[in-house]
């Protein structure tokens, strides 16, 4: 009886010694998939931005493709749709690298004279729809595994957003100021909707199949960013 009381007291001490709210660093270690998916979402946003000031048109996409590499290299074992998304991100990143390396006049000449290069340029521009389609399928697959109703409507909103944006740019050119602000608000809400899916998966207790890190993040970051900036500056 005495031993049982001591065991109960020890269990109570263990429960009282564990904080109700774990520090963020510990949570990240327990749910590394959440961090990886956050990197994927960050990569998507940064590669979608186009700011032609202070070299941000190079810096933002380059950092975005680095986040893509970190994110998809971690979750590629989860399902085939994420593996396809990782391949699409890598292909678009490679084309962006080639685009940086080639002089503008050579780049345009290749687009107009080489069918393969024209197809690659079209895929780089409109491949975001293919990426979003497979990302949508990947998120729905994860939700089904977690026992959640598959929806991922935010990804569909992003697809519609890009369709409207490209059509407006194609037929009207300069969009003024009010319309881009409205588009940005819709874009922000759509991205936030996709981010909420990670919270739903976490609440459901689902854990993605995370691949072990084979290349140190610092080394991969220096190599990838160095490659992009070398292509842009040399």
mmCIF file of C-alpha atoms in Angstrom, residues 21-229:
data_model
loop_
_atom_site.group_PDB
_atom_site.id
_atom_site.type_symbol
_atom_site.label_atom_id
_atom_site.label_comp_id
_atom_site.label_asym_id
_atom_site.label_seq_id
_atom_site.Cartn_x
_atom_site.Cartn_y
_atom_site.Cartn_z
ATOM 1 C CA UNK A 21 1.638 25.401 -22.373
ATOM 2 C CA UNK A 22 4.847 24.110 -23.918
ATOM 3 C CA UNK A 23 7.446 26.575 -25.243
ATOM 4 C CA UNK A 24 7.332 27.251 -28.977
ATOM 5 C CA UNK A 25 10.747 25.633 -29.552
ATOM 6 C CA UNK A 26 9.558 22.350 -28.024
ATOM 7 C CA UNK A 27 6.347 22.429 -30.048
ATOM 8 C CA UNK A 28 8.366 22.881 -33.249
ATOM 9 C CA UNK A 29 10.471 19.859 -32.372
ATOM 10 C CA UNK A 30 7.375 17.747 -31.682
ATOM 11 C CA UNK A 31 5.586 18.841 -34.875
ATOM 12 C CA UNK A 32 8.348 19.386 -37.461
ATOM 13 C CA UNK A 33 5.831 18.865 -40.269
ATOM 14 C CA UNK A 34 4.080 22.087 -39.277
ATOM 15 C CA UNK A 35 7.333 23.986 -39.674
ATOM 16 C CA UNK A 36 7.950 22.318 -43.052
ATOM 17 C CA UNK A 37 4.488 23.210 -44.348
ATOM 18 C CA UNK A 38 4.976 26.752 -43.100
ATOM 19 C CA UNK A 39 8.155 26.907 -45.172
ATOM 20 C CA UNK A 40 6.240 25.675 -48.241
ATOM 21 C CA UNK A 41 3.600 28.359 -47.768
ATOM 22 C CA UNK A 42 6.277 31.020 -47.215
ATOM 23 C CA UNK A 43 8.078 29.883 -50.364
ATOM 24 C CA UNK A 44 4.894 30.167 -52.370
ATOM 25 C CA UNK A 45 4.199 33.701 -51.173
ATOM 26 C CA UNK A 46 7.778 34.913 -51.744
ATOM 27 C CA UNK A 47 8.005 33.449 -55.264
ATOM 28 C CA UNK A 48 4.696 35.136 -56.079
ATOM 29 C CA UNK A 49 5.900 38.612 -55.136
ATOM 30 C CA UNK A 50 7.361 40.877 -57.798
ATOM 31 C CA UNK A 51 9.025 44.050 -56.522
ATOM 32 C CA UNK A 52 11.446 45.652 -58.941
ATOM 33 C CA UNK A 53 13.346 47.702 -56.331
ATOM 34 C CA UNK A 54 16.556 47.094 -54.361
ATOM 35 C CA UNK A 55 17.064 43.744 -56.159
ATOM 36 C CA UNK A 56 13.931 42.371 -54.478
ATOM 37 C CA UNK A 57 12.887 40.867 -57.809
ATOM 38 C CA UNK A 58 15.872 38.526 -57.324
ATOM 39 C CA UNK A 59 16.107 38.258 -53.545
ATOM 40 C CA UNK A 60 12.472 37.361 -52.818
ATOM 41 C CA UNK A 61 12.121 34.551 -55.401
ATOM 42 C CA UNK A 62 15.568 33.156 -54.527
ATOM 43 C CA UNK A 63 14.699 32.971 -50.832
ATOM 44 C CA UNK A 64 11.277 31.595 -51.770
ATOM 45 C CA UNK A 65 12.780 28.704 -53.740
ATOM 46 C CA UNK A 66 15.084 28.017 -50.793
ATOM 47 C CA UNK A 67 12.031 27.695 -48.526
ATOM 48 C CA UNK A 68 10.438 25.415 -51.112
ATOM 49 C CA UNK A 69 13.525 23.190 -50.984
ATOM 50 C CA UNK A 70 13.492 23.034 -47.177
ATOM 51 C CA UNK A 71 9.758 22.400 -46.984
ATOM 52 C CA UNK A 72 9.240 19.822 -49.719
ATOM 53 C CA UNK A 73 12.464 17.944 -48.895
ATOM 54 C CA UNK A 74 10.896 17.316 -45.474
ATOM 55 C CA UNK A 75 7.337 16.304 -46.498
ATOM 56 C CA UNK A 76 7.969 14.610 -49.860
ATOM 57 C CA UNK A 77 7.334 11.180 -48.316
ATOM 58 C CA UNK A 78 3.865 12.172 -47.120
ATOM 59 C CA UNK A 79 2.102 11.699 -50.482
ATOM 60 C CA UNK A 80 2.782 11.771 -54.224
ATOM 61 C CA UNK A 81 1.088 15.142 -54.698
ATOM 62 C CA UNK A 82 3.643 16.858 -52.485
ATOM 63 C CA UNK A 83 6.427 15.143 -54.431
ATOM 64 C CA UNK A 84 4.983 16.513 -57.681
ATOM 65 C CA UNK A 85 4.728 19.980 -56.118
ATOM 66 C CA UNK A 86 8.374 19.764 -55.111
ATOM 67 C CA UNK A 87 9.313 18.824 -58.679
ATOM 68 C CA UNK A 88 7.313 21.740 -60.106
ATOM 69 C CA UNK A 89 8.942 24.167 -57.656
ATOM 70 C CA UNK A 90 12.384 22.832 -58.600
ATOM 71 C CA UNK A 91 11.652 23.170 -62.350
ATOM 72 C CA UNK A 92 10.412 26.742 -61.954
ATOM 73 C CA UNK A 93 13.408 27.587 -59.784
ATOM 74 C CA UNK A 94 15.771 26.203 -62.425
ATOM 75 C CA UNK A 95 14.126 28.291 -65.135
ATOM 76 C CA UNK A 96 14.344 31.377 -62.925
ATOM 77 C CA UNK A 97 18.053 30.660 -62.501
ATOM 78 C CA UNK A 98 18.552 30.369 -66.273
ATOM 79 C CA UNK A 99 16.585 33.575 -66.768
ATOM 80 C CA UNK A 100 18.923 35.397 -64.384
ATOM 81 C CA UNK A 101 22.008 34.063 -66.129
ATOM 82 C CA UNK A 102 21.010 35.015 -69.678
ATOM 83 C CA UNK A 103 21.123 38.591 -70.969
ATOM 84 C CA UNK A 104 17.664 40.038 -71.594
ATOM 85 C CA UNK A 105 18.028 40.159 -75.390
ATOM 86 C CA UNK A 106 19.237 36.544 -75.561
ATOM 87 C CA UNK A 107 16.433 35.457 -73.242
ATOM 88 C CA UNK A 108 13.740 37.060 -75.436
ATOM 89 C CA UNK A 109 15.322 35.705 -78.614
ATOM 90 C CA UNK A 110 15.249 32.170 -77.234
ATOM 91 C CA UNK A 111 11.591 32.504 -76.266
ATOM 92 C CA UNK A 112 10.611 33.568 -79.780
ATOM 93 C CA UNK A 113 12.831 31.097 -81.662
ATOM 94 C CA UNK A 114 13.016 27.960 -79.508
ATOM 95 C CA UNK A 115 9.856 25.927 -78.935
ATOM 96 C CA UNK A 116 11.255 24.221 -75.849
ATOM 97 C CA UNK A 117 12.251 27.527 -74.310
ATOM 98 C CA UNK A 118 8.839 29.012 -75.136
ATOM 99 C CA UNK A 119 7.143 26.075 -73.406
ATOM 100 C CA UNK A 120 9.451 26.462 -70.403
ATOM 101 C CA UNK A 121 8.683 30.187 -70.170
ATOM 102 C CA UNK A 122 4.954 29.470 -70.341
ATOM 103 C CA UNK A 123 5.251 26.817 -67.656
ATOM 104 C CA UNK A 124 7.209 29.196 -65.439
ATOM 105 C CA UNK A 125 4.494 31.834 -65.765
ATOM 106 C CA UNK A 126 1.379 29.659 -65.626
ATOM 107 C CA UNK A 127 2.797 26.640 -63.792
ATOM 108 C CA UNK A 128 1.461 28.156 -60.587
ATOM 109 C CA UNK A 129 -1.959 26.724 -61.535
ATOM 110 C CA UNK A 130 -0.508 23.229 -61.859
ATOM 111 C CA UNK A 131 1.341 23.672 -58.575
ATOM 112 C CA UNK A 132 -1.795 24.817 -56.750
ATOM 113 C CA UNK A 133 -3.841 21.952 -58.211
ATOM 114 C CA UNK A 134 -1.465 19.290 -56.894
ATOM 115 C CA UNK A 135 -0.984 21.163 -53.603
ATOM 116 C CA UNK A 136 -4.768 21.139 -53.201
ATOM 117 C CA UNK A 137 -4.846 17.387 -53.829
ATOM 118 C CA UNK A 138 -1.979 16.873 -51.378
ATOM 119 C CA UNK A 139 -3.698 18.813 -48.593
ATOM 120 C CA UNK A 140 -6.974 16.952 -49.156
ATOM 121 C CA UNK A 141 -5.107 13.639 -48.947
ATOM 122 C CA UNK A 142 -3.556 14.653 -45.629
ATOM 123 C CA UNK A 143 -6.929 15.779 -44.290
ATOM 124 C CA UNK A 144 -8.468 12.434 -45.212
ATOM 125 C CA UNK A 145 -5.654 10.578 -43.421
ATOM 126 C CA UNK A 146 -6.283 12.735 -40.354
ATOM 127 C CA UNK A 147 -10.006 11.905 -40.421
ATOM 128 C CA UNK A 148 -10.966 15.470 -41.341
ATOM 129 C CA UNK A 149 -13.384 16.479 -44.102
ATOM 130 C CA UNK A 150 -11.236 17.372 -47.136
ATOM 131 C CA UNK A 151 -11.750 20.923 -48.335
ATOM 132 C CA UNK A 152 -8.668 23.207 -48.766
ATOM 133 C CA UNK A 153 -10.899 25.863 -50.299
ATOM 134 C CA UNK A 154 -8.239 28.506 -49.761
ATOM 135 C CA UNK A 155 -6.080 26.875 -52.464
ATOM 136 C CA UNK A 156 -8.989 27.029 -54.923
ATOM 137 C CA UNK A 157 -9.432 30.713 -54.073
ATOM 138 C CA UNK A 158 -5.748 31.254 -54.853
ATOM 139 C CA UNK A 159 -6.194 29.547 -58.235
ATOM 140 C CA UNK A 160 -9.147 31.813 -58.997
ATOM 141 C CA UNK A 161 -7.135 34.811 -57.780
ATOM 142 C CA UNK A 162 -4.302 34.090 -60.223
ATOM 143 C CA UNK A 163 -6.756 33.522 -63.059
ATOM 144 C CA UNK A 164 -8.420 36.907 -62.454
ATOM 145 C CA UNK A 165 -5.038 38.617 -62.054
ATOM 146 C CA UNK A 166 -3.632 37.244 -65.326
ATOM 147 C CA UNK A 167 -6.805 38.060 -67.248
ATOM 148 C CA UNK A 168 -6.803 41.628 -65.949
ATOM 149 C CA UNK A 169 -3.134 42.065 -66.823
ATOM 150 C CA UNK A 170 -3.697 40.560 -70.275
ATOM 151 C CA UNK A 171 -6.667 42.708 -71.266
ATOM 152 C CA UNK A 172 -6.179 45.897 -69.255
ATOM 153 C CA UNK A 173 -2.425 46.104 -68.643
ATOM 154 C CA UNK A 174 -1.913 48.650 -65.850
ATOM 155 C CA UNK A 175 -4.407 47.923 -63.067
ATOM 156 C CA UNK A 176 -4.319 51.258 -61.259
ATOM 157 C CA UNK A 177 -4.117 51.269 -57.453
ATOM 158 C CA UNK A 178 -7.507 50.320 -55.974
ATOM 159 C CA UNK A 179 -7.811 46.998 -57.784
ATOM 160 C CA UNK A 180 -4.339 45.702 -56.767
ATOM 161 C CA UNK A 181 -5.114 46.581 -53.138
ATOM 162 C CA UNK A 182 -8.369 44.622 -53.337
ATOM 163 C CA UNK A 183 -6.564 41.694 -54.956
ATOM 164 C CA UNK A 184 -3.918 41.763 -52.236
ATOM 165 C CA UNK A 185 -6.589 41.588 -49.513
ATOM 166 C CA UNK A 186 -8.212 38.569 -51.162
ATOM 167 C CA UNK A 187 -4.780 36.953 -51.585
ATOM 168 C CA UNK A 188 -3.954 37.473 -47.895
ATOM 169 C CA UNK A 189 -7.262 35.935 -46.769
ATOM 170 C CA UNK A 190 -6.740 32.949 -49.088
ATOM 171 C CA UNK A 191 -3.225 32.299 -47.754
ATOM 172 C CA UNK A 192 -4.515 32.599 -44.185
ATOM 173 C CA UNK A 193 -7.230 30.059 -45.000
ATOM 174 C CA UNK A 194 -4.595 27.591 -46.194
ATOM 175 C CA UNK A 195 -2.524 28.215 -43.052
ATOM 176 C CA UNK A 196 -5.546 27.316 -40.880
ATOM 177 C CA UNK A 197 -5.456 23.799 -42.307
ATOM 178 C CA UNK A 198 -2.164 23.235 -40.455
ATOM 179 C CA UNK A 199 -3.912 24.178 -37.211
ATOM 180 C CA UNK A 200 -6.747 21.759 -37.953
ATOM 181 C CA UNK A 201 -4.284 18.928 -38.579
ATOM 182 C CA UNK A 202 -2.425 19.736 -35.391
ATOM 183 C CA UNK A 203 -5.639 19.747 -33.366
ATOM 184 C CA UNK A 204 -6.558 16.393 -34.905
ATOM 185 C CA UNK A 205 -3.237 14.993 -33.691
ATOM 186 C CA UNK A 206 -2.016 14.086 -37.159
ATOM 187 C CA UNK A 207 1.730 13.732 -37.717
ATOM 188 C CA UNK A 208 3.145 13.789 -41.241
ATOM 189 C CA UNK A 209 5.867 11.431 -42.390
ATOM 190 C CA UNK A 210 8.933 13.690 -42.212
ATOM 191 C CA UNK A 211 12.091 12.742 -44.077
ATOM 192 C CA UNK A 212 15.360 13.052 -42.138
ATOM 193 C CA UNK A 213 17.527 16.069 -42.939
ATOM 194 C CA UNK A 214 20.527 14.948 -44.964
ATOM 195 C CA UNK A 215 21.932 18.377 -45.802
ATOM 196 C CA UNK A 216 22.376 20.961 -43.061
ATOM 197 C CA UNK A 217 20.016 23.903 -43.522
ATOM 198 C CA UNK A 218 22.836 26.442 -43.378
ATOM 199 C CA UNK A 219 24.865 24.618 -46.031
ATOM 200 C CA UNK A 220 21.889 24.195 -48.360
ATOM 201 C CA UNK A 221 20.887 27.826 -47.837
ATOM 202 C CA UNK A 222 24.343 29.157 -48.680
ATOM 203 C CA UNK A 223 24.603 26.926 -51.755
ATOM 204 C CA UNK A 224 21.173 27.722 -53.191
ATOM 205 C CA UNK A 225 21.222 31.462 -52.520
ATOM 206 C CA UNK A 226 24.837 31.678 -53.670
ATOM 207 C CA UNK A 227 23.866 30.006 -56.933
ATOM 208 C CA UNK A 228 21.047 32.474 -57.586
ATOM 209 C CA UNK A 229 23.082 35.571 -56.763
#
